[in-house]
CSV table of C-alpha atoms in Angstrom, one decimal:
chain,number,residue,atom,x,y,z
A,17,UNK,CA,81.7,66.2,90.4
A,18,UNK,CA,79.0,64.8,88.2
A,19,UNK,CA,79.8,63.0,84.9
A,20,UNK,CA,80.1,65.2,81.9
A,21,UNK,CA,78.3,64.2,78.7
A,22,UNK,CA,80.6,63.6,75.7
A,23,UNK,CA,79.4,66.7,73.9
A,24,UNK,CA,78.6,68.9,76.9
A,25,UNK,CA,79.7,72.5,76.6
A,26,UNK,CA,82.1,73.4,79.4
A,27,UNK,CA,82.7,76.9,80.7
A,28,UNK,CA,85.9,78.7,79.9
A,29,UNK,CA,88.7,77.4,82.1
A,30,UNK,CA,87.4,73.8,82.3
A,31,UNK,CA,88.7,70.7,80.4
A,32,UNK,CA,87.2,67.2,80.0
A,33,UNK,CA,89.2,64.2,81.1
A,34,UNK,CA,88.3,60.5,81.2
A,35,UNK,CA,88.4,59.1,84.8
A,36,UNK,CA,87.6,55.9,86.6
A,37,UNK,CA,84.9,56.5,89.1
A,38,UNK,CA,84.4,54.1,92.1
A,39,UNK,CA,81.0,54.2,94.0
A,40,UNK,CA,80.5,51.3,96.4
A,41,UNK,CA,81.2,48.2,94.4
A,42,UNK,CA,80.6,49.8,91.0
A,43,UNK,CA,83.4,51.1,88.8
A,44,UNK,CA,82.8,53.1,85.6
A,45,UNK,CA,84.7,55.1,83.0
A,46,UNK,CA,83.2,58.6,82.6
A,47,UNK,CA,84.2,62.0,81.4
A,48,UNK,CA,84.8,64.5,84.2
A,49,UNK,CA,85.3,68.3,84.1
A,50,UNK,CA,88.5,69.6,85.7
A,51,UNK,CA,89.8,73.1,86.1
A,52,UNK,CA,92.7,74.2,83.9
A,53,UNK,CA,95.9,75.3,85.5
A,54,UNK,CA,98.7,76.6,83.4
A,55,UNK,CA,101.9,78.7,84.0
A,56,UNK,CA,101.2,82.3,83.3
A,57,UNK,CA,104.4,84.5,83.0
A,58,UNK,CA,104.1,88.2,83.5
A,59,UNK,CA,106.8,90.3,81.7
A,60,UNK,CA,107.1,94.0,82.2
A,61,UNK,CA,108.8,95.8,79.3
A,62,UNK,CA,110.1,92.5,78.1
A,63,UNK,CA,111.7,91.6,81.5
A,64,UNK,CA,110.4,88.5,83.3
A,65,UNK,CA,108.9,89.3,86.6
A,66,UNK,CA,106.9,86.3,88.0
A,67,UNK,CA,105.2,83.1,86.9
A,68,UNK,CA,101.9,82.3,88.5
A,69,UNK,CA,99.9,79.1,88.2
A,70,UNK,CA,96.5,80.3,87.0
A,71,UNK,CA,93.3,79.4,85.2
A,72,UNK,CA,93.7,80.7,81.6
A,73,UNK,CA,90.7,83.1,81.4
A,74,UNK,CA,90.2,86.8,82.0
A,75,UNK,CA,93.9,87.3,81.6
A,76,UNK,CA,93.6,91.0,80.7
A,77,UNK,CA,91.9,91.5,84.0
A,78,UNK,CA,94.5,89.5,85.7
A,79,UNK,CA,97.4,91.5,84.2
A,80,UNK,CA,95.9,94.8,85.3
A,81,UNK,CA,94.6,93.7,88.7
A,82,UNK,CA,98.0,92.0,89.6
A,83,UNK,CA,99.9,95.2,88.6
A,84,UNK,CA,97.7,97.3,90.8
A,85,UNK,CA,97.3,95.0,93.8
A,86,UNK,CA,101.0,94.4,93.9
A,87,UNK,CA,101.8,98.1,93.9
A,88,UNK,CA,103.7,97.9,90.5
A,89,UNK,CA,101.4,100.5,89.1
A,90,UNK,CA,99.4,103.3,90.8
A,91,UNK,CA,96.8,103.7,88.2
A,92,UNK,CA,95.2,101.8,85.3
A,93,UNK,CA,96.3,104.3,82.8
A,94,UNK,CA,99.9,103.4,83.4
A,95,UNK,CA,99.4,100.0,81.8
A,96,UNK,CA,100.0,100.9,78.2
A,97,UNK,CA,99.3,97.5,76.6
A,98,UNK,CA,99.0,93.8,77.3
A,99,UNK,CA,99.8,91.1,74.7
A,100,UNK,CA,98.6,87.6,75.6
A,101,UNK,CA,100.8,85.0,73.9
A,102,UNK,CA,99.9,81.2,74.2
A,103,UNK,CA,103.0,79.1,74.1
A,104,UNK,CA,103.7,75.3,74.4
A,105,UNK,CA,104.9,75.8,78.0
A,106,UNK,CA,102.1,78.1,79.1
A,107,UNK,CA,101.0,81.7,78.5
A,108,UNK,CA,103.0,84.9,78.4
A,109,UNK,CA,101.5,88.3,79.4
A,110,UNK,CA,103.7,91.0,78.0
A,111,UNK,CA,102.9,94.3,79.7
A,112,UNK,CA,104.2,97.6,78.6
A,113,UNK,CA,104.5,100.2,81.4
A,114,UNK,CA,106.3,103.6,81.8
A,115,UNK,CA,110.1,103.3,82.0
A,116,UNK,CA,110.1,104.7,85.5
A,117,UNK,CA,107.7,101.9,86.7
A,118,UNK,CA,109.9,99.3,85.0
A,119,UNK,CA,113.0,100.6,86.6
A,120,UNK,CA,111.4,100.6,90.1
A,121,UNK,CA,110.2,97.1,89.5
A,122,UNK,CA,113.7,95.9,88.5
A,123,UNK,CA,114.9,96.9,91.9
A,124,UNK,CA,112.6,94.4,93.6
A,125,UNK,CA,112.3,92.0,90.7
A,126,UNK,CA,110.9,88.6,91.6
A,127,UNK,CA,111.6,85.9,89.1
A,128,UNK,CA,110.4,82.8,91.0
A,129,UNK,CA,107.4,80.6,90.5
A,130,UNK,CA,104.3,81.5,92.5
A,131,UNK,CA,102.1,78.6,93.4
A,132,UNK,CA,98.4,78.6,93.7
A,133,UNK,CA,98.4,78.6,97.5
A,134,UNK,CA,101.1,81.1,98.0
A,135,UNK,CA,100.7,84.8,97.2
A,136,UNK,CA,104.1,85.8,98.6
A,137,UNK,CA,106.3,83.3,96.6
A,138,UNK,CA,109.2,85.2,94.9
A,139,UNK,CA,109.4,87.9,97.5
A,140,UNK,CA,113.1,88.4,98.2
A,141,UNK,CA,113.0,90.6,101.3
A,142,UNK,CA,110.7,91.0,104.3
A,143,UNK,CA,109.7,94.5,103.1
A,144,UNK,CA,108.5,92.9,99.9
A,145,UNK,CA,106.5,90.2,101.6
A,146,UNK,CA,104.9,92.3,104.4
A,147,UNK,CA,104.0,95.4,102.5
A,148,UNK,CA,101.8,98.0,104.4
A,149,UNK,CA,99.2,99.6,102.1
A,150,UNK,CA,97.9,103.1,102.7
A,151,UNK,CA,94.9,103.3,105.0
A,152,UNK,CA,91.5,102.9,103.3
A,153,UNK,CA,89.0,105.7,103.8
A,154,UNK,CA,85.3,105.7,103.4
A,155,UNK,CA,83.6,102.6,102.2
A,156,UNK,CA,80.0,101.3,102.3
A,157,UNK,CA,77.7,100.9,105.2
A,158,UNK,CA,75.6,97.7,104.9
A,159,UNK,CA,73.5,95.6,107.1
A,160,UNK,CA,73.2,91.8,107.7
A,161,UNK,CA,70.4,91.4,105.1
A,162,UNK,CA,72.6,93.0,102.4
A,163,UNK,CA,75.5,90.7,103.2
A,164,UNK,CA,73.3,87.7,103.1
A,165,UNK,CA,71.8,88.7,99.8
A,166,UNK,CA,75.3,88.8,98.3
A,167,UNK,CA,76.2,85.4,99.7
A,168,UNK,CA,73.0,83.9,98.4
A,169,UNK,CA,74.0,84.7,94.8
A,170,UNK,CA,77.5,83.2,95.0
A,171,UNK,CA,76.8,79.6,94.1
A,172,UNK,CA,75.0,80.4,90.8
A,173,UNK,CA,77.7,82.9,89.8
A,174,UNK,CA,80.5,80.3,89.8
A,175,UNK,CA,80.0,78.2,86.6
A,176,UNK,CA,83.5,76.9,86.6
A,177,UNK,CA,83.5,75.7,90.2
A,178,UNK,CA,80.0,74.2,89.6
A,179,UNK,CA,81.4,71.7,87.1
A,180,UNK,CA,84.9,71.2,88.6
A,181,UNK,CA,84.7,71.9,92.3
A,182,UNK,CA,88.3,73.2,92.1
A,183,UNK,CA,88.2,77.0,91.9
A,184,UNK,CA,87.9,80.0,94.1
A,185,UNK,CA,85.8,83.1,93.4
A,186,UNK,CA,86.1,86.8,94.2
A,187,UNK,CA,82.9,88.8,93.8
A,188,UNK,CA,82.1,92.5,93.9
A,189,UNK,CA,78.8,93.4,95.5
A,190,UNK,CA,77.1,96.7,95.2
A,191,UNK,CA,75.7,98.4,98.3
A,192,UNK,CA,72.3,96.7,97.9
A,193,UNK,CA,74.0,93.3,97.9
A,194,UNK,CA,73.7,92.6,94.1
A,195,UNK,CA,76.7,90.9,92.7
A,196,UNK,CA,78.1,93.0,89.8
A,197,UNK,CA,81.3,91.1,88.9
A,198,UNK,CA,82.6,87.6,89.7
A,199,UNK,CA,86.0,86.1,88.7
A,200,UNK,CA,87.1,82.5,89.2
A,201,UNK,CA,90.5,80.9,89.4
A,202,UNK,CA,92.3,77.9,90.9
A,203,UNK,CA,94.2,80.4,93.0
A,204,UNK,CA,92.4,82.7,95.4
A,205,UNK,CA,94.9,85.5,94.9
A,206,UNK,CA,94.5,85.2,91.1
A,207,UNK,CA,90.7,85.4,91.4
A,208,UNK,CA,91.0,88.6,93.4
A,209,UNK,CA,93.5,90.1,91.0
A,210,UNK,CA,91.2,89.3,88.1
A,211,UNK,CA,88.3,91.0,90.0
A,212,UNK,CA,90.4,94.1,90.8
A,213,UNK,CA,91.2,94.4,87.1
A,214,UNK,CA,87.6,93.9,86.1
A,215,UNK,CA,86.5,96.6,88.6
A,216,UNK,CA,88.9,99.1,87.2
A,217,UNK,CA,88.1,98.4,83.6
A,218,UNK,CA,84.3,98.8,84.4
A,219,UNK,CA,84.9,102.1,86.2
A,220,UNK,CA,83.4,100.8,89.5
A,221,UNK,CA,83.7,103.0,92.6
A,222,UNK,CA,85.5,100.8,95.1
A,223,UNK,CA,83.9,102.9,97.9
A,224,UNK,CA,80.4,101.9,96.8
A,225,UNK,CA,80.6,98.2,97.3
A,226,UNK,CA,82.3,95.3,99.0
A,227,UNK,CA,84.3,92.2,98.3
A,228,UNK,CA,83.1,88.6,98.9
A,229,UNK,CA,85.6,85.7,98.6
A,230,UNK,CA,85.1,82.0,98.8
A,231,UNK,CA,88.5,81.4,100.5
A,232,UNK,CA,90.1,82.1,103.8
A,233,UNK,CA,91.1,85.7,104.4
A,234,UNK,CA,94.8,85.4,104.5
A,235,UNK,CA,97.2,88.3,104.9
A,236,UNK,CA,97.9,88.8,101.3
A,237,UNK,CA,94.2,88.8,100.4
A,238,UNK,CA,93.7,91.8,102.7
A,239,UNK,CA,96.9,93.4,101.4
A,240,UNK,CA,95.7,93.2,97.8
A,241,UNK,CA,92.2,94.4,98.7
A,242,UNK,CA,93.5,97.4,100.7
A,243,UNK,CA,95.9,98.3,98.0
A,244,UNK,CA,93.0,98.5,95.6
A,245,UNK,CA,91.1,100.7,98.1
A,246,UNK,CA,88.5,98.1,99.1
A,247,UNK,CA,87.1,98.9,102.5
A,248,UNK,CA,85.0,95.8,103.3
A,249,UNK,CA,85.9,92.1,102.8
A,250,UNK,CA,83.6,89.2,103.6
A,251,UNK,CA,85.3,85.8,103.5
A,252,UNK,CA,83.4,82.5,103.6
A,253,UNK,CA,86.3,80.9,105.6
A,254,UNK,CA,88.5,82.2,108.4
A,255,UNK,CA,91.0,85.0,108.6
A,256,UNK,CA,94.5,84.7,109.9
A,257,UNK,CA,95.9,86.7,112.8
A,258,UNK,CA,98.2,88.7,110.5
A,259,UNK,CA,95.2,89.4,108.2
A,260,UNK,CA,93.3,90.8,111.1
A,261,UNK,CA,96.2,92.9,112.2
A,262,UNK,CA,96.6,94.4,108.7
A,263,UNK,CA,92.9,95.0,108.3
A,264,UNK,CA,92.8,96.9,111.6
A,265,UNK,CA,95.8,99.1,110.7
A,266,UNK,CA,94.6,99.8,107.2
A,267,UNK,CA,91.0,100.6,108.3
A,268,UNK,CA,89.4,97.6,106.5
A,269,UNK,CA,86.3,95.9,107.8
A,270,UNK,CA,87.1,92.2,107.8
A,271,UNK,CA,84.3,89.6,108.1
A,272,UNK,CA,85.0,85.8,108.3
A,273,UNK,CA,82.9,82.7,108.4
A,274,UNK,CA,80.3,84.5,106.3
A,275,UNK,CA,77.2,82.4,106.0
A,276,UNK,CA,73.6,83.1,105.0
A,277,UNK,CA,72.6,83.1,108.7
A,278,UNK,CA,75.8,84.1,110.5
A,279,UNK,CA,79.1,85.8,110.3
A,280,UNK,CA,82.0,87.1,112.5
A,281,UNK,CA,83.2,90.7,112.3
A,282,UNK,CA,86.9,90.9,113.2
A,283,UNK,CA,87.8,94.6,112.5
A,284,UNK,CA,86.2,98.0,111.9
A,285,UNK,CA,82.6,96.9,112.7
A,286,UNK,CA,81.2,100.4,112.1
A,287,UNK,CA,80.5,99.6,108.4
A,288,UNK,CA,78.2,96.7,109.3
A,289,UNK,CA,75.0,97.0,111.3
A,290,UNK,CA,72.6,94.4,112.4
A,291,UNK,CA,69.4,94.4,110.3
A,292,UNK,CA,67.1,97.2,111.6
A,293,UNK,CA,63.6,96.1,112.6
A,294,UNK,CA,60.8,98.2,111.1
A,295,UNK,CA,59.3,100.8,113.5
A,296,UNK,CA,55.8,100.1,114.8
């Protein structure tokens, strides 16, 4: 990325480090902006559940979104409180949930470290890893122009990636293509969890918009989105075969290779129509 002036204000989640930059035969020492990545531990009713490597911003959204997208909670109201505690080793998120939820979680408790590229780390059984969400009903109907309008806004809505080049983004577009919420993180799953939390906190109707992600559409991204009730996903990169299978069985419209002038619809194409030409 470009050199960072010594007193430049960085967006939350970025840090400044001195680096040695080589360009052709020239070598210079400059300040560079890099994305922060810290261990974030989630504890439910004081019991450790999982540690994720994440960008330390929007952590209240992350706590709620992770709890919902992982099926730990069924509704936002079940999250009674979140206490964010910075520690020398990382950050603790202490979540208070109803005892019945904590007991159910204990039965499938995962206490392993999840890495930024792995949304299934810590799953102890196949049924934990390959979880089938309920079918998604309804959802928006959009056309190509609306999708492209949403994509056109993505770059300017990613301030952290603009200075670091190291983060993913998950964005919520309304039915006219306007981006209403965007969350960034070094982990694509974390960015989606943060977005889910933000949507719920804002009272957004998940049937009245669609998801845009800057990563590939892996199985767990579709799983999280479907669990949250999101019916249409547009990914800038490719989906996997298992993601396509899950999207089909859960009724999710899955779009890959989304660009300003092209895209590929893999499942449930009825929600996306080609742009209609005006009548004579």
